[in-house]
Amino acid sequence: MTDTDPSQTPAALRALAEASNAWPFQEARALVKRYKDGPPSKGYVLFETGYGPSGLPHMGTFGEVVRTSMVRHAFSLLSDIPTKLICFSDDMDGLRKVPTNIPNQDAMAAHLGKPLSMVPDPFGSHESFAAHNNARLCAFLDQFGFDYEFRSATDCYRSGAMDATLLKILRNYEKVINVVLPTLGEERRKTYCPFLPLSPKTGAVLQVPLEDMDADAGTVTFRDEDGALFTVPVTGGHVKCQWKVDWAMRWDALDVDYEMAGKDLIESVKLSSAIRRILGSRPPEGFNYELFLDEKGEKISKSKGNGLTIEEWLAYASPESLSLYMFQAPRKAKKLYFDVIPKTVDEYYSFVEKFHGEDAEAQLKNPAWHVHLGDVPQFNLPVSFSLLLNLVSASHAHDKAALWGFVSRYAPGASAQSHPELDRLMGYALRYYKDFVAPTKSFRAPTDMERAALCDLLERLGRLPLDADAQTIQTEVYESGKSQPFDTLRDWFKALYETLLGQSQGPRFGGFVALYGLENTKTLIADVLAGKSPS
């Protein structure tokens, strides 16, 4: 597209965005409708994501922030109203149990029940355990270049940012608890209070019944752990709210306009939305995304450790490929395990390549536009990730230099300097192959029918010029498969991969042969026919 392309003017792009069916635009249009009569009184639209600092940032943290950022960017194309994204840490929550992956666990046990922001940092690097994990959150988000503002629940409670809403909750006490009580068990109803006071003596977050309240004075009365009565204001950080009320309180106090949440929080969203309406304001827009599954189709759980961590993904693939995975079908339950990485990586580069040849309407639907927030890079990758994995498998390469030897012959002039993205991809491929492909390789001998097809292929490849292109080679591979009574040609290609590479699938075989080299491939086939193991 040129700078003068009329389809790329702001007005033209906005018109296309208004009709786009890409899910971030669908979400953003709800916000446009919300403020069709003008911007909010605060002057900007506020997006929010939440974080529990009892643990480190994880895959869900990334997914929520990256998806929210996509909606925020889509909104910026549809509206001129400024936006902000807040990443909110619930660091006033009490420490419920001592994590098993931290040092000084015995010392930490003495602080159970205290707000995370009052628990000493077991690592000794920050003023509190919450401060340590909040710093990790910010470093994590900064690593990916997210545009956000960090907010601490402790700071918001203590600074008075929540005071006006806390007083509203107190004035509407009966209405609020009447929304919450039907969702609780019989015993819990007897003692429930939306306010959790901090013990004046120990600082612990107390789960105790309300003894008395004075809405005019803005105070509440409880019994401390030793049975003594104490009265504190609901303002100034003397109390915090129970989870579902806390969420509604935050929405009201900060005037949040958009927040998404996992499918497991649907009922919490409904309850918190009802409370925000009681407080006299409108719940934020948002949607419930589906949860991730492991390879067995079971819900991923941090406690079980049955999922793929963000650190593991980034050891074998780029952050951009992970963003693509988060973009795709967010309302659909998806398996998140190592086998999805190669496919997602190749899909990412395919979308980027297609983007630069598409018209403006198609570009706004292209996942690459949303992954890169409109600034899509250009790459020239002569080789896919899947092909690199097969090249590593067949060539037994242990470093990039060996891979570049094949690639530079396949794509003359290509080098790490001219193709830095491909060089990065090689590093990922070498690690992924070593950790996941090599340990599971399983070769088998060809059947009589497969041997006949392999003999035919060997002859056909022998008649081709050494510089035959991938499509020409692929045609010959097809013909060899057709020479034998395979039920389907898929069975033939499966046989090729199982006998030659020790795996059941791979990319187009013609492309692999062109990259690996005709002579190398003929030797590989001849060795298999002679009964030699390719491993």
Coordinates of C-alpha atoms in Angstrom, one line a residue:
M1 CA 0.0 0.0 0.0
T2 CA 1.3 3.5 -0.7
D3 CA 1.0 6.5 1.5
T4 CA -1.7 8.0 -0.8
D5 CA -3.9 4.9 -0.9
P6 CA -7.4 6.2 -0.1
S7 CA -8.3 3.0 1.7
Q8 CA -5.6 3.8 4.3
T9 CA -6.9 7.2 5.4
P10 CA -8.1 7.4 9.0
A11 CA -11.7 7.9 7.9
A12 CA -11.6 5.0 5.5
L13 CA -9.9 2.7 8.1
R14 CA -12.5 3.7 10.7
A15 CA -15.3 2.8 8.3
L16 CA -13.7 -0.6 7.6
A17 CA -13.2 -1.2 11.4
E18 CA -16.8 -0.4 12.1
A19 CA -17.8 -3.3 9.8
S20 CA -15.0 -5.7 10.7
N21 CA -15.9 -9.0 12.3
A22 CA -12.5 -9.5 14.0
W23 CA -13.4 -10.0 17.7
P24 CA -11.3 -7.1 19.0
F25 CA -13.4 -4.7 16.9
Q26 CA -16.6 -6.4 18.0
E27 CA -15.6 -5.7 21.6
A28 CA -14.4 -2.2 20.9
R29 CA -17.7 -1.3 19.2
A30 CA -19.5 -2.0 22.6
L31 CA -17.4 0.8 24.1
V32 CA -18.1 3.1 21.2
K33 CA -21.8 2.5 21.8
R34 CA -21.3 3.1 25.6
Y35 CA -20.0 6.6 24.9
K36 CA -21.9 7.5 21.7
D37 CA -23.0 10.7 23.4
G38 CA -19.5 11.8 24.4
P39 CA -16.5 10.8 26.4
P40 CA -16.7 9.8 30.1
S41 CA -16.3 12.6 32.7
K42 CA -12.9 11.4 33.6
G43 CA -11.8 12.2 30.0
Y44 CA -10.7 8.7 28.9
V45 CA -11.8 5.1 28.5
L46 CA -10.3 2.9 31.2
F47 CA -9.3 -0.7 30.5
E48 CA -8.3 -2.9 33.4
T49 CA -6.7 -6.3 34.1
G50 CA -6.2 -7.9 37.5
Y51 CA -3.3 -9.7 39.1
G52 CA -3.0 -11.8 42.3
P53 CA 0.6 -11.2 43.6
S54 CA 0.7 -14.3 45.8
G55 CA 2.5 -15.9 42.8
L56 CA 4.5 -15.0 39.7
P57 CA 3.0 -13.7 36.4
H58 CA 1.9 -16.7 34.3
M59 CA 0.3 -17.6 31.0
G60 CA -3.1 -16.3 32.0
T61 CA -1.6 -12.9 33.0
F62 CA -0.1 -12.5 29.6
G63 CA -3.2 -13.7 27.8
E64 CA -5.4 -11.2 29.6
V65 CA -3.1 -8.2 29.1
V66 CA -2.4 -9.0 25.4
R67 CA -6.1 -9.5 24.6
T68 CA -7.1 -6.4 26.4
S69 CA -4.4 -4.4 24.6
M70 CA -5.8 -5.7 21.3
V71 CA -9.3 -4.4 22.2
R72 CA -7.8 -1.1 23.3
H73 CA -6.0 -0.7 20.0
A74 CA -9.1 -1.6 18.0
F75 CA -11.0 1.0 20.0
S76 CA -8.4 3.6 19.1
L77 CA -9.2 3.1 15.5
L78 CA -12.9 3.5 16.1
S79 CA -12.9 6.5 18.5
D80 CA -10.9 9.6 19.3
I81 CA -11.5 9.2 23.0
P82 CA -8.1 8.7 24.9
T83 CA -7.6 5.4 26.7
K84 CA -5.6 4.0 29.6
L85 CA -4.8 0.4 30.6
I86 CA -4.4 -0.3 34.3
C87 CA -2.8 -3.5 35.6
F88 CA -4.2 -3.8 39.1
S89 CA -2.5 -5.9 41.8
D90 CA -4.7 -7.3 44.6
D91 CA -1.8 -7.0 47.0
M92 CA -3.9 -6.3 50.1
D93 CA -5.2 -9.8 50.0
G94 CA -4.2 -12.0 53.0
L95 CA -1.5 -14.6 52.7
R96 CA -3.6 -17.8 52.7
K97 CA -0.7 -20.3 52.5
V98 CA 3.0 -20.3 52.1
P99 CA 4.0 -21.0 48.5
T100 CA 6.2 -24.0 48.1
N101 CA 8.6 -22.3 45.6
I102 CA 10.0 -19.6 47.8
P103 CA 12.9 -19.5 50.3
N104 CA 12.5 -19.0 54.1
Q105 CA 9.2 -20.8 54.2
D106 CA 9.3 -21.3 58.0
A107 CA 9.6 -17.6 58.6
M108 CA 6.8 -16.9 56.2
A109 CA 4.4 -19.1 58.2
A110 CA 4.4 -16.5 61.0
H111 CA 2.8 -14.0 58.6
L112 CA -0.2 -16.0 57.4
G113 CA -3.3 -13.9 57.2
K114 CA -1.5 -10.6 56.8
P115 CA -1.9 -8.5 53.7
L116 CA 0.7 -9.5 51.1
S117 CA 2.0 -6.0 51.2
M118 CA 2.8 -6.4 54.9
V119 CA 4.5 -9.8 54.5
P120 CA 8.3 -9.6 54.5
D121 CA 9.9 -10.5 51.2
P122 CA 11.4 -14.0 51.5
F123 CA 13.9 -13.1 48.7
G124 CA 15.2 -10.1 50.7
S125 CA 15.1 -7.8 47.7
H126 CA 12.0 -5.7 48.3
E127 CA 10.1 -4.2 51.3
S128 CA 7.4 -6.9 51.1
F129 CA 6.4 -10.1 49.4
A130 CA 3.8 -8.1 47.3
A131 CA 6.4 -5.5 46.3
H132 CA 8.7 -8.3 45.1
N133 CA 6.0 -10.0 43.0
N134 CA 4.6 -6.6 41.8
A135 CA 8.1 -5.8 40.5
R136 CA 8.2 -9.1 38.7
L137 CA 4.8 -8.3 37.2
C138 CA 6.0 -4.9 35.9
A139 CA 9.3 -6.4 34.5
F140 CA 7.2 -9.2 32.9
L141 CA 4.9 -6.7 31.2
D142 CA 7.7 -4.4 30.2
Q143 CA 9.5 -7.3 28.6
F144 CA 6.6 -7.4 26.1
G145 CA 6.4 -3.7 25.6
F146 CA 2.8 -3.3 27.0
D147 CA 1.5 0.2 27.5
Y148 CA 0.0 0.2 31.0
E149 CA -0.2 1.9 34.4
F150 CA 0.4 -0.2 37.5
R151 CA -1.9 0.2 40.5
S152 CA -1.6 -1.4 43.9
A153 CA -4.7 -2.2 45.9
T154 CA -2.8 -1.3 49.1
D155 CA -1.9 2.1 47.8
C156 CA -5.4 2.7 46.5
Y157 CA -7.0 1.8 49.8
R158 CA -4.5 3.7 52.0
S159 CA -4.4 6.8 49.7
G160 CA -8.2 7.3 49.9
A161 CA -8.8 6.5 46.2
M162 CA -11.4 3.9 47.3
D163 CA -12.9 5.9 50.2
A164 CA -16.0 7.4 48.4
T165 CA -17.0 3.9 47.1
L166 CA -16.4 2.2 50.4
L167 CA -18.8 4.7 52.1
K168 CA -21.3 4.0 49.3
I169 CA -21.1 0.3 50.1
L170 CA -21.6 1.0 53.8
R171 CA -24.7 3.2 53.0
N172 CA -26.1 0.4 50.8
Y173 CA -25.0 -2.4 53.1
E174 CA -28.3 -4.3 53.1
K175 CA -28.7 -4.1 49.3
V176 CA -25.1 -5.4 48.8
I177 CA -25.3 -8.3 51.2
N178 CA -28.7 -9.3 49.8
V179 CA -27.0 -9.8 46.4
V180 CA -24.2 -11.8 47.9
L181 CA -26.0 -14.0 50.5
P182 CA -28.0 -16.2 48.1
T183 CA -24.7 -17.3 46.6
L184 CA -23.3 -18.6 49.9
G185 CA -23.8 -21.7 52.0
E186 CA -26.0 -21.6 55.1
E187 CA -23.2 -21.4 57.6
R188 CA -21.3 -18.7 55.7
R189 CA -24.4 -16.5 55.5
K190 CA -24.5 -16.2 59.3
T191 CA -21.1 -14.5 59.5
Y192 CA -20.7 -12.9 56.1
C193 CA -19.7 -9.2 55.9
P194 CA -18.5 -7.5 52.7
F195 CA -15.8 -5.7 54.8
L196 CA -12.7 -7.5 56.0
P197 CA -11.0 -5.4 58.8
L198 CA -7.3 -5.4 59.4
S199 CA -6.6 -6.3 63.0
P200 CA -5.3 -3.2 64.9
K201 CA -3.0 -5.5 66.9
T202 CA -1.6 -8.0 64.4
G203 CA -2.4 -6.4 61.0
A204 CA -4.0 -9.6 59.8
V205 CA -7.0 -9.5 57.4
L206 CA -9.8 -10.8 59.6
Q207 CA -12.8 -12.9 58.4
V208 CA -15.1 -12.1 61.3
P209 CA -18.8 -11.1 61.6
L210 CA -19.9 -7.5 61.7
E211 CA -20.8 -6.5 65.3
D212 CA -22.1 -3.0 64.5
M213 CA -22.0 -0.3 61.9
D214 CA -22.6 3.5 61.7
A215 CA -23.2 4.6 58.1
D216 CA -23.3 8.3 59.1
A217 CA -20.0 8.0 60.9
G218 CA -18.6 5.7 58.2
T219 CA -17.4 3.1 60.8
V220 CA -17.7 -0.6 61.4
T221 CA -17.2 -2.6 64.6
F222 CA -15.7 -6.1 64.9
R223 CA -14.1 -8.4 67.4
D224 CA -10.4 -9.0 67.1
E225 CA -8.8 -12.4 67.3
D226 CA -8.6 -12.0 71.1
G227 CA -12.3 -11.2 71.4
A228 CA -11.8 -7.5 72.0
L229 CA -14.2 -5.1 70.2
F230 CA -12.7 -2.5 68.0
T231 CA -14.2 0.2 65.7
V232 CA -12.5 1.5 62.6
P233 CA -13.5 3.7 59.6
V234 CA -14.1 1.9 56.4
T235 CA -11.8 4.4 54.7
G236 CA -8.1 4.9 54.8
G237 CA -7.1 1.3 54.4
H238 CA -8.5 0.0 57.7
V239 CA -10.6 -2.5 55.9
K240 CA -10.6 -4.2 52.5
C241 CA -13.6 -5.8 50.7
Q242 CA -14.4 -9.4 50.1
W243 CA -13.5 -10.6 46.6
K244 CA -16.7 -10.1 44.7
V245 CA -17.6 -6.9 46.4
D246 CA -13.9 -5.7 46.0
W247 CA -14.1 -6.2 42.3
A248 CA -17.3 -4.1 42.0
M249 CA -15.8 -1.5 44.4
R250 CA -12.7 -1.2 42.2
W251 CA -14.8 -0.8 39.1
D252 CA -16.8 2.0 40.7
A253 CA -13.8 3.8 42.4
L254 CA -11.7 3.8 39.3
D255 CA -14.6 4.0 36.9
V256 CA -13.5 1.0 34.8
D257 CA -15.0 0.8 31.4
Y258 CA -13.7 -2.6 30.2
E259 CA -12.4 -5.8 31.8
M260 CA -12.4 -9.3 30.5
A261 CA -12.4 -12.4 32.7
G262 CA -12.1 -16.2 32.4
K263 CA -15.1 -18.4 31.9
D264 CA -14.7 -19.7 35.5
L265 CA -15.6 -16.2 36.7
I266 CA -18.9 -15.7 34.9
E267 CA -21.0 -15.8 38.1
S268 CA -18.5 -13.5 39.8
V269 CA -18.9 -11.0 36.9
K270 CA -22.7 -11.1 37.2
L271 CA -22.6 -10.6 41.0
S272 CA -20.0 -7.8 40.8
S273 CA -22.0 -6.1 38.0
A274 CA -25.2 -6.2 40.2
I275 CA -23.3 -4.5 43.0
R276 CA -21.9 -1.8 40.8
R277 CA -25.4 -1.0 39.7
I278 CA -26.5 -0.8 43.3
L279 CA -23.6 1.7 43.7
G280 CA -25.2 3.8 41.0
S281 CA -22.9 3.1 38.0
R282 CA -22.7 0.9 35.0
P283 CA -20.7 -2.3 35.0
P284 CA -17.7 -2.4 32.5
E285 CA -17.9 -4.0 29.1
G286 CA -16.0 -7.2 28.6
F287 CA -16.4 -10.9 27.7
N288 CA -15.5 -14.2 29.3
Y289 CA -12.7 -16.1 27.6
E290 CA -12.4 -19.9 27.7
L291 CA -9.7 -21.6 29.7
F292 CA -6.7 -23.5 28.5
L293 CA -6.5 -27.3 28.4
D294 CA -3.6 -29.7 28.6
E295 CA -2.9 -32.4 26.0
K296 CA -5.4 -34.7 27.8
G297 CA -8.2 -32.1 27.5
E298 CA -8.1 -31.3 31.3
K299 CA -8.2 -27.8 32.6
I300 CA -4.7 -26.3 33.2
S301 CA -4.0 -25.8 36.9
K302 CA -1.1 -23.9 38.5
S303 CA -1.2 -26.3 41.4
K304 CA -1.2 -29.4 39.2
G305 CA 1.6 -28.0 37.0
N306 CA -0.1 -29.6 34.0
G307 CA 0.2 -26.7 31.6
L308 CA 2.7 -25.0 29.4
T309 CA 4.3 -22.0 31.2
I310 CA 5.1 -18.8 29.4
E311 CA 8.8 -19.3 30.0
E312 CA 8.6 -22.7 28.3
W313 CA 6.8 -21.3 25.2
L314 CA 9.3 -18.5 24.9
A315 CA 12.2 -21.0 25.0
Y316 CA 10.9 -22.5 21.8
A317 CA 9.1 -19.7 20.0
S318 CA 8.7 -16.0 19.8
P319 CA 6.4 -13.7 21.9
E320 CA 4.6 -12.8 18.7
S321 CA 3.6 -16.4 18.1
L322 CA 2.3 -16.6 21.6
S323 CA 0.3 -13.4 21.0
L324 CA -1.2 -15.0 17.9
Y325 CA -2.2 -18.1 20.0
M326 CA -4.0 -15.7 22.5
F327 CA -5.7 -13.9 19.6
Q328 CA -7.2 -17.0 18.0
A329 CA -10.7 -18.0 19.1
P330 CA -10.6 -16.7 22.7
R331 CA -14.1 -18.0 23.5
K332 CA -13.1 -21.6 22.5
A333 CA -11.3 -24.0 24.9
K334 CA -7.9 -24.7 23.4
K335 CA -5.2 -27.2 24.2
L336 CA -2.0 -25.5 25.4
Y337 CA 0.9 -27.9 25.2
F338 CA 4.2 -28.2 23.4
D339 CA 2.8 -29.8 20.2
V340 CA 0.9 -26.6 19.3
I341 CA 4.0 -24.5 19.1
P342 CA 5.3 -25.4 15.6
K343 CA 1.9 -25.0 14.0
T344 CA 1.3 -21.6 15.7
V345 CA 4.8 -20.3 14.7
D346 CA 4.2 -21.2 11.0
E347 CA 0.7 -19.6 11.1
Y348 CA 2.2 -16.4 12.6
Y349 CA 4.7 -16.0 9.7
S350 CA 2.0 -16.9 7.2
F351 CA -0.3 -14.2 8.5
V352 CA 2.5 -11.6 8.4
E353 CA 3.5 -12.6 4.8
K354 CA -0.2 -12.4 3.6
F355 CA -0.8 -9.0 5.4
H356 CA 1.5 -7.0 3.1
G357 CA -0.4 -8.2 0.0
E358 CA -3.9 -7.6 1.3
D359 CA -6.3 -4.7 0.9
A360 CA -7.1 -2.6 4.0
E361 CA -10.3 -4.5 4.8
A362 CA -8.5 -7.9 4.8
Q363 CA -5.6 -6.4 6.8
L364 CA -7.9 -5.4 9.7
K365 CA -9.1 -9.0 9.9
N366 CA -5.6 -10.4 9.7
P367 CA -4.4 -11.6 13.1
A368 CA -1.0 -10.0 12.4
W369 CA -2.6 -6.6 12.5
H370 CA -3.9 -7.3 16.0
V371 CA -0.7 -9.0 17.2
H372 CA 1.4 -6.0 16.2
L373 CA -1.2 -3.4 17.0
G374 CA -1.3 -2.2 13.4
D375 CA 2.5 -2.0 12.9
V376 CA 3.2 -5.3 11.1
P377 CA 6.8 -6.1 10.2
Q378 CA 8.0 -7.5 7.0
F379 CA 10.0 -10.8 6.9
N380 CA 11.5 -12.8 4.1
L381 CA 11.6 -16.4 5.3
P382 CA 12.5 -18.9 2.7
V383 CA 12.1 -21.7 5.2
S384 CA 9.2 -22.5 7.6
F385 CA 9.7 -23.6 11.2
S386 CA 8.3 -27.1 10.5
L387 CA 10.8 -27.4 7.6
L388 CA 13.6 -26.4 9.9
L389 CA 12.6 -29.0 12.4
N390 CA 12.7 -31.7 9.7
L391 CA 16.0 -30.4 8.5
V392 CA 17.5 -30.7 12.0
S393 CA 16.1 -34.2 12.2
A394 CA 17.5 -35.4 8.9
S395 CA 20.8 -33.6 9.1
H396 CA 21.5 -34.1 12.8
A397 CA 22.6 -30.5 13.0
H398 CA 23.6 -29.2 16.4
D399 CA 24.1 -25.5 15.6
K400 CA 22.9 -22.7 13.4
A401 CA 26.0 -22.9 11.3
A402 CA 25.1 -26.3 10.0
L403 CA 21.6 -25.2 9.3
W404 CA 22.8 -22.1 7.4
G405 CA 24.9 -24.5 5.2
F406 CA 21.7 -26.1 3.9
V407 CA 19.6 -22.9 3.8
S408 CA 22.3 -20.8 1.9
R409 CA 22.4 -23.5 -0.8
Y410 CA 18.6 -23.6 -1.0
A411 CA 18.2 -19.8 -0.9
P412 CA 21.5 -18.3 -2.4
G413 CA 22.6 -15.2 -0.6
A414 CA 20.7 -15.9 2.6
S415 CA 22.7 -15.4 5.8
A416 CA 22.2 -14.6 9.4
Q417 CA 22.9 -10.9 8.6
S418 CA 20.4 -10.7 5.7
H419 CA 17.7 -12.8 7.4
P420 CA 18.0 -12.2 11.2
E421 CA 14.4 -13.4 11.8
L422 CA 15.3 -16.8 10.2
D423 CA 18.4 -16.9 12.4
R424 CA 16.3 -16.4 15.5
L425 CA 13.9 -19.1 14.2
M426 CA 16.8 -21.6 13.9
G427 CA 17.7 -21.1 17.5
Y428 CA 14.1 -22.0 18.5
A429 CA 14.1 -25.0 16.1
L430 CA 17.3 -26.5 17.5
R431 CA 16.0 -26.2 21.1
Y432 CA 12.6 -27.6 20.2
Y433 CA 14.0 -30.5 18.3
K434 CA 16.4 -31.4 21.0
D435 CA 13.8 -31.3 23.8
F436 CA 10.7 -32.6 22.1
V437 CA 11.3 -34.2 18.7
A438 CA 14.5 -36.2 19.2
P439 CA 13.3 -38.1 22.4
T440 CA 10.1 -39.2 20.6
K441 CA 11.5 -40.2 17.2
S442 CA 10.6 -43.8 16.3
F443 CA 11.6 -45.2 12.9
R444 CA 10.0 -48.3 11.4
A445 CA 10.9 -50.4 8.4
P446 CA 8.8 -49.9 5.2
T447 CA 6.2 -52.4 4.2
D448 CA 6.6 -54.2 0.8
M449 CA 4.2 -51.6 -0.8
E450 CA 6.0 -48.7 0.8
R451 CA 9.4 -50.2 -0.4
A452 CA 8.1 -50.3 -3.9
A453 CA 7.0 -46.6 -3.7
L454 CA 10.3 -45.6 -2.2
C455 CA 12.2 -47.4 -5.0
D456 CA 10.1 -45.6 -7.5
L457 CA 10.7 -42.2 -5.8
L458 CA 14.5 -42.9 -5.7
E459 CA 14.4 -43.4 -9.4
R460 CA 12.4 -40.3 -10.0
L461 CA 14.6 -38.1 -7.9
G462 CA 17.6 -39.5 -9.7
R463 CA 16.3 -38.2 -13.0
L464 CA 15.8 -34.6 -11.7
P465 CA 18.4 -31.8 -12.0
L466 CA 20.1 -31.0 -8.7
D467 CA 18.5 -27.5 -8.7
A468 CA 14.9 -28.9 -9.1
D469 CA 12.5 -26.7 -7.2
A470 CA 10.1 -27.8 -4.4
Q471 CA 7.0 -28.0 -6.6
T472 CA 8.7 -30.2 -9.2
I473 CA 9.9 -32.5 -6.5
Q474 CA 6.5 -32.6 -4.9
T475 CA 5.0 -33.7 -8.2
E476 CA 7.3 -36.6 -8.4
V477 CA 6.6 -37.6 -4.8
Y478 CA 2.9 -37.6 -5.6
E479 CA 3.5 -39.8 -8.7
S480 CA 5.5 -42.3 -6.6
G481 CA 2.6 -42.5 -4.2
K482 CA 0.1 -43.1 -7.0
S483 CA 2.3 -45.9 -8.4
Q484 CA 1.2 -48.1 -5.4
P485 CA -2.3 -48.9 -4.1
F486 CA -2.3 -46.7 -1.0
D487 CA -5.8 -46.1 0.4
T488 CA -5.0 -42.4 0.3
L489 CA -2.0 -40.4 -0.5
R490 CA -1.9 -39.3 3.1
D491 CA -0.9 -42.8 4.0
W492 CA 2.0 -42.5 1.6
F493 CA 3.2 -39.2 3.1
K494 CA 2.9 -40.7 6.6
A495 CA 5.0 -43.6 5.5
L496 CA 7.7 -41.2 4.2
Y497 CA 7.9 -39.4 7.5
E498 CA 7.8 -42.5 9.7
T499 CA 10.5 -44.4 7.7
L500 CA 12.8 -41.6 6.8
L501 CA 12.4 -39.1 9.7
G502 CA 10.9 -41.2 12.6
Q503 CA 7.8 -39.1 13.0
S504 CA 4.2 -39.4 11.7
Q505 CA 3.8 -35.9 10.0
G506 CA 5.6 -32.9 8.7
P507 CA 5.5 -30.1 6.1
R508 CA 5.3 -30.7 2.3
F509 CA 7.9 -33.3 1.5
G510 CA 9.0 -31.6 -1.7
G511 CA 10.0 -28.5 0.2
F512 CA 12.0 -30.7 2.6
V513 CA 13.8 -32.4 -0.2
A514 CA 14.7 -29.1 -1.9
L515 CA 16.1 -27.8 1.4
Y516 CA 17.9 -31.0 2.5
G517 CA 19.2 -31.6 -1.0
L518 CA 18.4 -34.2 -3.6
E519 CA 21.7 -36.1 -3.1
N520 CA 21.2 -36.2 0.7
T521 CA 17.6 -37.3 0.3
K522 CA 18.5 -40.1 -2.2
T523 CA 21.2 -41.3 0.3
L524 CA 18.6 -41.3 3.1
I525 CA 16.1 -43.3 1.0
A526 CA 18.8 -45.7 -0.2
D527 CA 19.9 -46.3 3.4
V528 CA 16.3 -47.1 4.5
L529 CA 15.9 -49.5 1.6
A530 CA 19.2 -51.2 2.6
G531 CA 17.9 -51.7 6.1
K532 CA 20.1 -49.0 7.7
S533 CA 18.6 -46.9 10.5
P534 CA 18.5 -43.2 9.6
S535 CA 18.9 -42.2 13.3

